[in-house]
Coordinates of N, CA, C and O in Angstrom, one line a residue:
M1 N 173.5 127.8 45.5 CA 172.9 127.0 46.3 C 171.9 125.7 45.9 O 171.0 126.4 45.2
D2 N 172.2 124.6 46.2 CA 171.2 123.3 45.3 C 170.0 123.2 46.6 O 170.0 123.6 47.6
S3 N 169.4 123.0 46.1 CA 168.0 122.8 47.0 C 168.2 121.4 48.1 O 167.2 121.6 48.8
F4 N 169.3 120.8 48.1 CA 169.6 119.9 49.2 C 169.7 120.8 50.2 O 169.4 120.8 51.3
E5 N 170.7 121.9 49.9 CA 170.8 122.8 51.2 C 170.0 123.4 51.6 O 169.7 124.1 52.9
I6 N 168.8 123.9 50.9 CA 168.0 125.0 51.4 C 166.8 123.9 52.1 O 166.7 124.4 53.1
N7 N 166.7 122.8 51.7 CA 166.1 121.7 52.3 C 166.6 121.6 53.7 O 165.9 121.2 54.6
K8 N 168.0 121.3 54.2 CA 168.3 121.3 55.6 C 168.2 122.6 55.9 O 168.1 122.3 57.1
I9 N 168.5 124.1 55.8 CA 168.2 124.8 56.3 C 166.6 125.1 56.7 O 166.2 125.2 58.0
L10 N 165.7 125.0 55.8 CA 164.4 124.9 56.3 C 164.2 123.8 57.6 O 163.0 123.9 58.1
G11 N 164.6 122.6 57.2 CA 164.5 121.6 57.7 C 164.9 121.8 59.4 O 164.4 121.8 60.6
A12 N 166.2 122.8 59.7 CA 167.0 122.8 60.7 C 165.8 123.9 61.6 O 165.4 124.0 63.0
L13 N 165.4 125.0 60.7 CA 164.8 126.3 61.3 C 163.2 125.3 61.6 O 162.7 125.7 62.7
L14 N 162.8 124.3 60.9 CA 161.4 123.9 61.7 C 161.6 123.1 62.7 O 160.7 123.1 63.9
G15 N 162.8 122.1 62.8 CA 163.1 121.7 64.0 C 163.4 122.4 65.1 O 162.8 122.0 66.1
A16 N 164.0 124.0 64.8 CA 164.1 124.4 66.1 C 162.9 125.0 66.4 O 162.5 125.2 67.9
A17 N 162.2 125.4 65.3 CA 160.7 125.8 65.9 C 159.7 125.0 66.7 O 159.0 125.2 67.7
F18 N 159.7 123.5 66.3 CA 159.4 122.2 66.9 C 159.7 122.2 68.7 O 159.2 121.9 69.4
V19 N 161.2 122.6 68.4 CA 161.5 122.1 69.9 C 161.4 123.7 70.7 O 161.0 123.0 71.9
V20 N 161.4 124.6 70.6 CA 160.6 125.7 71.1 C 159.3 125.6 71.6 O 158.9 125.7 72.4
F21 N 158.4 125.3 70.2 CA 157.4 125.2 70.8 C 157.2 124.2 71.8 O 156.2 124.2 72.7
T22 N 157.4 123.0 71.8 CA 157.5 122.0 72.7 C 157.5 122.3 74.1 O 157.1 121.6 74.8
I23 N 159.0 122.9 74.3 CA 159.3 123.4 75.1 C 158.3 124.3 76.2 O 157.8 124.1 77.2
S24 N 157.8 125.0 75.3 CA 156.6 126.1 75.7 C 155.7 125.4 76.1 O 155.1 125.6 77.3
L25 N 155.2 124.2 75.4 CA 153.7 123.5 76.0 C 154.1 122.6 77.3 O 153.1 122.4 78.1
L26 N 155.5 122.3 77.5 CA 155.7 121.2 78.4 C 155.8 122.4 79.7 O 155.4 122.2 80.7
S27 N 156.4 123.3 79.5 CA 156.6 124.1 80.8 C 155.3 125.0 81.3 O 154.9 124.8 82.4
D28 N 154.4 124.9 80.1 CA 152.9 125.3 80.4 C 152.2 124.3 81.4 O 151.5 124.5 82.4
A29 N 152.5 123.0 81.1 CA 151.5 122.1 81.9 C 152.5 121.9 83.3 O 151.9 121.5 84.0
I30 N 153.7 121.8 83.2 CA 154.9 121.6 84.4 C 154.2 122.5 85.4 O 153.8 122.5 86.5
F31 N 154.4 123.9 85.0 CA 154.1 125.0 86.0 C 152.8 126.1 85.9 O 152.8 127.4 86.3
A32 N 151.7 125.0 85.3 CA 150.6 125.5 85.9 C 150.4 126.0 86.9 O 150.1 125.6 88.0
N33 N 149.6 127.5 87.1 CA 149.0 127.6 88.5 C 147.7 128.3 88.0 O 147.2 129.4 88.3
P34 N 146.7 127.3 88.6 CA 144.9 127.2 88.3 C 145.0 128.1 89.8 O 145.6 128.1 90.7
P35 N 143.8 129.1 89.7 CA 143.4 129.9 90.6 C 143.2 128.9 92.1 O 142.1 127.7 91.4
P36 N 142.8 129.2 92.9 CA 142.2 128.6 94.2 C 141.0 128.1 94.3 O 140.2 129.2 93.6
R37 N 140.5 127.2 94.4 CA 138.7 127.0 94.6 C 138.1 128.1 95.5 O 137.1 128.7 95.3
T38 N 138.7 128.3 96.8 CA 138.7 129.7 97.7 C 139.8 130.2 98.1 O 140.6 129.9 97.9
P39 N 139.4 131.9 98.0 CA 140.6 132.6 98.3 C 140.9 132.2 100.1 O 140.4 132.0 100.7
G40 N 142.2 132.4 100.1 CA 142.8 132.4 101.0 C 142.2 133.3 102.0 O 142.4 133.5 103.3
Y41 N 142.3 134.5 101.8 CA 142.3 135.7 102.3 C 141.4 136.6 101.9 O 141.3 137.4 100.6
I42 N 140.1 136.5 102.1 CA 138.9 137.8 101.9 C 139.3 139.2 101.9 O 139.6 139.7 102.9
L43 N 139.5 140.1 100.9 CA 139.7 141.4 101.3 C 138.4 142.1 101.4 O 137.6 142.2 100.1
K44 N 138.3 142.9 102.1 CA 137.2 143.7 102.1 C 137.0 144.9 101.4 O 138.2 145.4 101.0
S45 N 135.7 144.8 100.5 CA 135.9 146.5 99.5 C 135.7 147.6 100.6 O 135.2 147.8 101.7
A46 N 136.1 148.6 99.6 CA 136.2 149.9 100.3 C 134.6 150.4 100.9 O 134.7 151.0 101.6
A47 N 133.9 150.0 99.9 CA 132.6 150.5 100.1 C 131.6 149.4 99.5 O 131.4 149.2 98.1
P48 N 131.0 148.7 100.5 CA 130.2 147.3 100.3 C 128.8 147.9 99.2 O 128.6 148.9 99.0
T49 N 128.8 147.2 98.1 CA 127.6 147.5 97.3 C 126.5 148.0 97.8 O 125.6 147.4 98.7
G50 N 125.8 149.4 97.5 CA 124.4 149.7 97.7 C 124.4 150.2 99.6 O 123.8 151.0 99.4
Q51 N 125.8 150.6 99.6 CA 126.1 151.6 100.6 C 126.5 152.7 100.3 O 127.7 152.8 99.6
S52 N 126.7 154.0 101.2 CA 127.4 154.9 100.5 C 128.5 154.9 101.4 O 129.0 154.0 102.1
A53 N 129.6 155.7 100.7 CA 130.7 155.7 101.6 C 130.9 155.8 103.0 O 131.9 155.6 103.5
A54 N 130.2 157.1 103.4 CA 130.3 157.4 104.6 C 129.5 156.3 105.6 O 130.1 155.8 106.6
A55 N 128.8 155.6 105.0 CA 128.2 154.5 105.9 C 128.9 153.0 106.1 O 129.1 152.2 106.9
A56 N 129.9 153.0 105.0 CA 130.6 151.9 104.8 C 131.6 151.9 105.8 O 132.6 151.2 106.1
G57 N 132.5 153.1 105.7 CA 133.5 153.4 106.9 C 133.8 153.4 108.1 O 132.6 153.1 108.5
P58 N 134.6 153.2 108.7 CA 134.5 153.3 110.3 C 134.3 154.1 110.7 O 134.4 155.4 109.9
Q59 N 133.5 154.6 111.8 CA 132.7 155.8 112.3 C 133.8 156.4 112.9 O 134.6 155.8 114.0
R60 N 133.7 158.1 112.8 CA 134.8 158.9 113.3 C 134.4 158.6 115.0 O 133.4 159.3 115.1
V61 N 135.3 158.5 115.8 CA 134.8 158.5 117.5 C 136.0 159.4 117.9 O 137.2 159.5 117.6
A62 N 135.5 160.6 118.8 CA 136.4 161.4 119.5 C 137.5 160.3 120.3 O 136.8 159.7 121.2
I63 N 138.5 160.3 119.9 CA 139.8 159.5 120.5 C 140.0 160.3 121.9 O 140.3 159.4 123.0
S64 N 139.8 161.3 122.4 CA 140.0 161.9 123.5 C 139.3 161.4 124.6 O 139.4 161.4 125.4
A65 N 138.0 160.9 124.4 CA 137.1 160.2 125.0 C 137.5 158.9 125.1 O 137.5 158.3 126.6
L66 N 138.3 158.1 124.8 CA 138.8 156.8 125.2 C 139.7 156.7 125.3 O 140.3 155.5 125.7
V67 N 141.1 157.5 125.0 CA 142.7 157.0 125.6 C 142.6 157.2 126.6 O 143.5 156.3 127.3
P68 N 141.9 158.0 127.5 CA 142.0 158.0 129.2 C 141.6 156.7 130.0 O 142.3 156.1 130.7
S69 N 140.8 155.9 129.1 CA 140.7 154.8 130.0 C 140.8 153.5 129.1 O 140.5 152.3 129.2
A70 N 141.9 153.7 128.0 CA 142.1 152.6 127.1 C 143.1 151.9 127.7 O 143.5 152.0 128.6
D71 N 143.1 150.4 127.4 CA 144.0 149.8 127.9 C 145.3 149.2 127.4 O 145.4 148.7 126.0
T72 N 146.4 149.6 127.6 CA 147.7 149.7 127.1 C 148.4 148.3 126.9 O 149.0 148.1 125.9
A73 N 147.7 147.2 127.5 CA 148.1 145.5 127.4 C 147.4 145.5 126.2 O 148.1 144.7 125.5
K74 N 146.4 146.0 125.8 CA 145.4 145.4 124.7 C 146.3 146.0 123.5 O 146.7 145.4 122.4
G75 N 146.8 147.6 123.9 CA 147.6 148.3 122.9 C 149.0 147.6 122.5 O 149.3 147.5 121.3
E76 N 149.6 147.2 123.4 CA 151.0 146.6 123.2 C 150.5 145.5 122.4 O 151.5 144.9 121.5
A77 N 149.3 144.4 122.3 CA 149.3 143.3 121.8 C 148.8 143.4 120.6 O 149.5 142.8 119.4
I78 N 148.2 144.7 120.0 CA 147.6 145.3 118.7 C 149.3 145.7 118.3 O 149.4 145.4 116.9
F79 N 150.1 145.8 119.0 CA 151.3 146.9 118.6 C 152.4 145.7 117.9 O 153.1 145.8 116.9
K80 N 152.1 144.3 118.2 CA 152.9 143.4 117.7 C 152.5 143.3 116.2 O 153.9 142.9 115.6
R81 N 151.9 143.6 115.8 CA 151.2 143.4 114.2 C 152.1 144.5 113.6 O 152.8 144.4 112.6
C82 N 152.6 145.6 113.9 CA 153.0 146.7 114.0 C 154.8 146.5 113.5 O 155.4 147.0 112.8
Q83 N 155.1 145.5 114.5 CA 156.7 145.4 114.7 C 157.0 144.9 113.5 O 158.5 144.5 113.4
A84 N 156.4 144.2 112.6 CA 157.0 143.6 111.4 C 158.0 144.4 110.6 O 158.8 144.6 109.7
C85 N 157.3 146.0 110.7 CA 157.7 147.2 109.9 C 157.9 148.6 110.8 O 159.0 149.4 110.3
H86 N 157.8 148.3 111.9 CA 158.1 149.4 113.0 C 159.1 148.9 114.0 O 158.6 147.8 114.9
D87 N 160.2 149.3 114.8 CA 160.4 149.3 115.9 C 160.2 150.6 117.2 O 159.6 151.4 116.6
G88 N 159.5 149.9 118.5 CA 159.1 150.9 119.1 C 160.2 151.2 120.3 O 159.4 151.9 121.4
T89 N 161.8 150.7 120.3 CA 162.3 150.5 121.4 C 163.1 152.3 121.4 O 163.1 152.7 120.2
K90 N 163.5 152.6 122.5 CA 164.2 153.9 122.4 C 165.6 153.6 121.7 O 166.2 152.7 122.1
D91 N 165.9 154.4 121.0 CA 167.2 154.5 119.9 C 167.3 153.3 119.1 O 168.4 152.6 118.5
G92 N 165.7 152.7 118.9 CA 165.8 151.4 118.3 C 166.0 151.9 116.5 O 165.9 153.2 116.1
P93 N 166.0 150.8 115.8 CA 166.5 151.0 114.4 C 165.0 151.4 113.6 O 164.0 151.0 113.9
N94 N 165.2 152.0 112.4 CA 164.4 151.9 111.9 C 164.3 150.9 110.6 O 165.1 150.5 110.6
K95 N 162.8 150.5 110.1 CA 162.9 149.3 109.5 C 162.1 149.6 108.2 O 162.4 150.6 107.6
V96 N 161.6 148.9 107.7 CA 160.5 149.3 106.6 C 160.2 150.7 106.9 O 159.7 151.7 105.8
G97 N 159.4 150.6 108.0 CA 158.9 152.4 108.4 C 160.0 153.0 109.9 O 160.4 152.0 110.1
P98 N 159.7 154.0 110.0 CA 160.3 154.9 111.3 C 160.4 153.8 112.6 O 159.1 153.7 112.8
N99 N 161.3 153.9 113.4 CA 160.7 153.9 114.7 C 160.2 154.6 115.4 O 159.8 155.8 115.2
L100 N 158.8 154.4 116.3 CA 157.6 154.9 116.6 C 158.2 155.3 118.1 O 157.3 155.8 118.8
W101 N 159.6 155.2 119.0 CA 159.5 155.7 120.1 C 159.3 157.3 120.1 O 160.0 158.0 118.9
G102 N 158.4 157.9 120.8 CA 158.3 158.9 120.9 C 157.5 159.8 119.8 O 157.6 161.0 119.3
V103 N 156.6 159.1 119.1 CA 155.9 159.0 117.8 C 154.6 160.3 118.1 O 154.8 161.4 117.5
I104 N 153.8 160.0 119.4 CA 152.9 161.0 120.1 C 153.7 162.2 120.2 O 154.4 162.1 121.6
G105 N 153.3 163.4 119.4 CA 153.9 164.4 119.8 C 154.9 165.0 118.8 O 155.7 166.1 119.1
R106 N 155.8 164.0 118.3 CA 156.6 164.0 117.2 C 156.0 164.9 115.7 O 155.1 164.4 115.6
A107 N 157.2 165.9 115.1 CA 156.9 166.1 113.9 C 156.4 165.3 113.1 O 157.2 164.1 112.9
V108 N 155.8 165.4 112.2 CA 155.4 164.3 111.0 C 156.7 164.1 109.8 O 157.3 165.3 109.3
A109 N 156.9 163.5 109.7 CA 158.1 162.7 108.9 C 159.6 163.4 109.4 O 159.9 164.1 108.4
S110 N 159.6 163.3 110.4 CA 160.6 163.6 110.9 C 162.0 162.7 111.9 O 162.8 163.2 112.0
H111 N 161.4 161.5 111.7 CA 162.7 160.8 112.6 C 163.6 160.8 111.5 O 164.0 160.6 110.5
P112 N 164.8 161.0 112.2 CA 166.1 161.0 111.8 C 166.8 159.6 111.2 O 166.3 158.7 111.6
G113 N 166.6 160.0 110.1 CA 167.6 158.6 109.2 C 166.9 157.7 108.6 O 167.0 156.8 108.2
F114 N 165.4 158.1 108.3 CA 164.4 157.4 107.7 C 163.9 158.3 106.5 O 163.5 159.3 106.7
N115 N 163.7 157.7 105.3 CA 163.5 158.4 103.6 C 162.2 157.9 103.6 O 161.8 157.1 103.3
Y116 N 161.4 159.2 104.0 CA 160.1 158.8 104.0 C 159.7 159.5 102.4 O 159.9 159.7 101.7
S117 N 158.2 158.8 102.1 CA 157.6 158.8 100.8 C 157.6 160.4 100.6 O 157.1 161.1 101.4
P118 N 157.1 160.5 99.1 CA 156.7 161.6 98.8 C 155.4 162.4 99.4 O 155.3 163.3 99.8
A119 N 154.7 161.3 99.4 CA 153.4 161.5 100.0 C 153.3 162.3 101.3 O 152.8 163.0 101.9
M120 N 154.1 161.4 102.2 CA 154.3 161.6 103.7 C 154.9 163.2 104.0 O 154.6 164.1 104.9
K121 N 156.0 163.2 102.9 CA 156.8 164.5 103.1 C 155.7 165.8 102.6 O 155.9 166.8 103.6
A122 N 155.1 165.7 102.0 CA 153.9 166.8 101.5 C 153.0 166.9 102.7 O 152.6 167.8 103.3
F123 N 152.8 165.4 103.0 CA 151.5 165.6 104.1 C 152.0 166.5 105.6 O 151.6 167.4 106.2
S124 N 153.5 166.5 105.5 CA 153.9 166.8 106.8 C 154.3 168.7 106.5 O 154.2 169.2 107.5
M125 N 153.7 169.1 105.3 CA 154.1 170.4 104.9 C 152.5 171.0 104.6 O 152.6 172.2 104.6
D126 N 151.5 170.0 105.2 CA 150.2 170.3 104.9 C 149.5 170.7 106.0 O 148.2 170.8 106.3
G127 N 150.2 171.4 106.9 CA 149.5 172.2 108.1 C 149.3 171.1 109.5 O 148.9 171.8 110.2
K128 N 150.1 170.0 108.9 CA 150.0 168.9 110.0 C 151.4 168.9 110.6 O 152.6 168.6 110.1
A129 N 151.9 169.7 111.9 CA 152.7 169.9 112.4 C 153.2 168.6 113.2 O 154.5 168.0 113.1
H130 N 152.5 168.2 114.1 CA 153.1 167.1 114.7 C 151.6 165.8 115.1 O 150.8 166.3 114.9
W131 N 152.4 164.8 115.7 CA 151.5 163.5 115.4 C 150.5 163.9 117.1 O 151.4 163.3 117.7
D132 N 149.4 164.3 117.0 CA 148.6 164.2 118.1 C 147.8 163.0 118.3 O 148.0 162.0 117.0
Y133 N 147.4 162.9 119.5 CA 146.1 161.7 119.8 C 145.5 161.3 118.5 O 144.9 160.4 118.0
H134 N 144.7 162.5 118.0 CA 143.6 162.6 117.1 C 144.4 161.9 115.9 O 143.6 161.1 114.5
M135 N 145.2 162.7 115.4 CA 145.7 162.2 114.0 C 146.8 161.0 114.0 O 146.2 160.4 113.3
V136 N 147.2 160.3 115.0 CA 147.3 159.2 115.3 C 146.3 158.2 114.9 O 146.3 157.0 113.8
S137 N 145.1 158.6 115.5 CA 144.1 157.5 115.3 C 143.3 157.6 113.8 O 143.1 156.6 113.5
D138 N 143.4 158.9 113.5 CA 142.9 159.0 112.5 C 143.9 158.1 111.0 O 143.2 157.9 110.2
F139 N 145.0 158.3 111.3 CA 146.1 157.5 110.4 C 145.8 156.2 110.3 O 145.6 155.7 109.3
I140 N 145.6 155.7 111.3 CA 145.7 154.4 111.7 C 144.6 153.6 111.3 O 144.4 152.3 111.3
T141 N 143.1 154.7 111.2 CA 142.0 154.0 110.9 C 142.2 153.4 109.5 O 141.7 152.6 109.0
S142 N 142.9 154.3 108.3 CA 143.2 153.7 107.2 C 144.6 154.6 106.4 O 143.6 155.8 106.0
P143 N 145.7 154.2 106.7 CA 146.6 154.8 106.3 C 146.6 155.6 104.9 O 147.1 156.7 104.5
R144 N 146.3 154.6 104.0 CA 146.3 155.1 102.5 C 145.0 156.4 102.4 O 145.1 156.9 101.4
D145 N 143.9 156.0 102.9 CA 142.8 156.8 102.8 C 143.2 158.3 103.5 O 142.9 159.4 102.9
Y146 N 143.7 158.0 104.6 CA 144.4 159.3 105.7 C 145.7 160.1 104.8 O 145.4 161.6 104.7
V147 N 146.8 159.8 104.0 CA 147.7 160.4 103.4 C 147.9 159.5 101.9 O 148.6 158.5 102.0
K148 N 147.2 160.4 101.0 CA 146.7 159.6 99.6 C 148.5 159.6 99.6 O 149.4 160.2 99.2
G149 N 148.5 158.4 98.7 CA 150.2 158.2 98.2 C 151.1 157.3 99.2 O 152.6 157.3 99.0
T150 N 150.8 157.5 100.5 CA 151.9 156.7 101.4 C 152.2 155.3 101.2 O 151.6 154.6 100.0
L151 N 153.2 154.8 101.2 CA 153.9 153.7 100.9 C 153.5 152.8 101.9 O 153.7 151.5 101.9
M152 N 152.9 152.8 103.3 CA 152.4 152.0 104.1 C 151.4 151.5 103.7 O 150.3 151.6 103.2
T153 N 151.6 150.0 103.9 CA 150.4 149.3 103.1 C 149.9 148.6 104.4 O 148.8 147.6 103.8
F154 N 149.6 149.2 105.7 CA 148.8 148.6 106.6 C 147.4 148.8 106.0 O 147.1 150.3 105.6
A155 N 146.4 147.9 106.2 CA 145.0 148.1 105.7 C 144.7 149.1 107.0 O 143.2 149.8 106.3
G156 N 144.5 148.9 108.1 CA 143.8 149.7 109.1 C 143.3 148.9 110.1 O 143.3 148.1 110.2
L157 N 142.7 150.1 111.4 CA 142.3 149.4 112.7 C 140.8 150.2 112.6 O 141.0 151.5 112.7
P158 N 139.5 149.7 112.0 CA 138.5 150.6 112.0 C 137.7 150.7 113.0 O 137.1 151.3 113.5
D159 N 138.1 149.3 114.3 CA 137.3 149.5 115.7 C 138.1 150.6 116.3 O 139.4 150.5 116.6
A160 N 137.6 151.8 116.8 CA 138.0 152.7 117.7 C 138.7 152.1 118.9 O 139.3 153.3 119.4
N161 N 138.0 151.3 119.8 CA 138.4 150.8 120.6 C 139.6 150.3 120.8 O 141.2 150.4 121.5
D162 N 140.4 149.7 119.3 CA 141.6 149.2 119.0 C 142.7 150.4 119.1 O 143.9 150.3 119.4
R163 N 141.9 151.2 118.1 CA 143.1 152.5 117.9 C 143.6 153.0 119.1 O 144.3 153.8 119.7
A164 N 142.1 153.1 120.5 CA 142.6 154.1 121.5 C 143.6 153.1 122.2 O 144.4 153.5 122.7
N165 N 143.3 152.0 122.2 CA 144.4 151.1 122.7 C 145.6 151.2 122.4 O 146.8 151.4 123.1
I166 N 146.1 151.3 121.4 CA 147.3 151.3 120.7 C 147.7 152.6 120.4 O 149.2 152.9 121.2
V167 N 147.0 153.7 120.8 CA 147.8 155.3 120.7 C 147.4 155.1 122.8 O 148.8 155.8 122.9
A168 N 147.0 154.8 123.4 CA 147.6 154.8 124.7 C 148.9 154.0 125.0 O 149.8 154.4 125.2
F169 N 148.8 152.8 124.3 CA 150.1 152.4 124.3 C 151.4 152.8 123.5 O 152.5 153.1 124.1
L170 N 151.0 153.5 122.4 CA 152.2 154.2 121.8 C 152.6 155.5 122.4 O 153.7 156.2 122.4
R171 N 151.6 156.2 123.2 CA 152.0 157.3 124.7 C 153.2 156.9 125.6 O 154.0 157.7 125.6
T172 N 153.1 155.2 125.8 CA 154.0 154.9 126.9 C 155.4 154.7 126.4 O 156.6 155.1 126.9
L173 N 155.6 154.9 125.1 CA 157.0 155.0 124.2 C 157.5 156.3 124.1 O 157.4 156.8 123.1
S174 N 157.6 156.6 125.1 CA 158.1 158.2 125.3 C 158.9 158.5 126.4 O 158.4 158.0 127.5
D175 N 159.8 159.2 126.6 CA 160.3 159.6 127.7 C 159.9 160.7 128.4 O 159.7 161.1 129.8
D176 N 159.1 161.4 127.8 CA 158.0 162.5 127.9 C 156.9 162.4 127.4 O 156.6 163.3 126.0
P177 N 155.9 161.5 127.8 CA 154.7 161.4 127.0 C 153.8 162.6 126.9 O 154.0 163.5 127.8
L178 N 153.2 162.9 126.0 CA 152.3 164.1 125.5 C 151.2 164.0 126.6 O 150.7 162.9 126.8
P179 N 150.7 165.0 127.0 CA 149.2 165.1 128.2 C 148.4 164.1 127.2 O 148.2 164.7 126.3
L180 N 147.6 163.4 128.3 CA 146.3 162.9 127.4 C 145.2 164.1 127.1 O 145.3 164.9 127.7
P181 N 144.5 163.9 125.9 CA 143.9 165.0 125.3 C 142.6 165.3 126.4 O 142.2 164.6 127.1
R182 N 142.2 166.2 126.5 CA 141.2 166.9 127.0 C 140.0 166.3 126.3 O 139.5 166.8 125.1
Q183 N 139.0 165.8 127.0 CA 137.6 165.7 126.1 C 136.4 166.7 125.6 O 136.2 166.4 124.3
A184 N 137.0 167.8 126.3 CA 136.2 169.4 125.7 C 136.8 169.4 124.4 O 136.1 170.3 123.6
S185 N 137.9 169.4 124.2 CA 138.6 169.5 122.6 C 138.2 168.6 121.5 O 138.6 168.5 120.4
A186 N 137.3 167.5 122.1 CA 136.9 166.2 121.0 C 135.6 167.0 120.5 O 134.9 166.0 119.6
A187 N 134.9 168.3 121.0 CA 133.3 168.2 120.6 C 133.6 167.8 118.5 O 132.5 167.7 118.4
G188 N 134.4 168.8 117.9 CA 134.4 168.4 116.5 C 135.1 167.6 116.0 O 135.0 167.0 114.7
K189 N 135.7 166.7 116.8 CA 136.4 165.6 116.1 C 135.3 164.2 116.2 O 135.7 163.2 116.5

């Protein structure tokens, strides 16, 4: 092989490297994605700096005291947020999450045709037989804290009145609603 052919091969390799490098630089310039000046949605941290986790989280309120006087119309309005992932109609379809018709009083992770996450299946075997008013309220306060490893991405409802309203609305999604909780049973809740 003479020097002229070696020069052609080296020239071709250098030319190809130049083209690839130029395309890389141009694509970085064209498709640059600088961070926004201000965030579009500020996420609250789990525990603000300088506070204990107990003080930072939502206060646990006896839901049994709030559900009897809760506003189901407000609960229905709040439930609209849930409808992206859940259906609430009788015999309705499962979506990203299971259908919630009759959820209060239903066994945990038991809706037919829905493939529950391993975390929710394990939670259902952990002595938690049925979704009662207190469990639903505790779960929707912060699903990821209540069932570690759940695939539910909802951040939660920290306001006890909002939770009571939605629990009261969920109670109406049933042919045979679970009796309202007695306030006397809420002493430890």
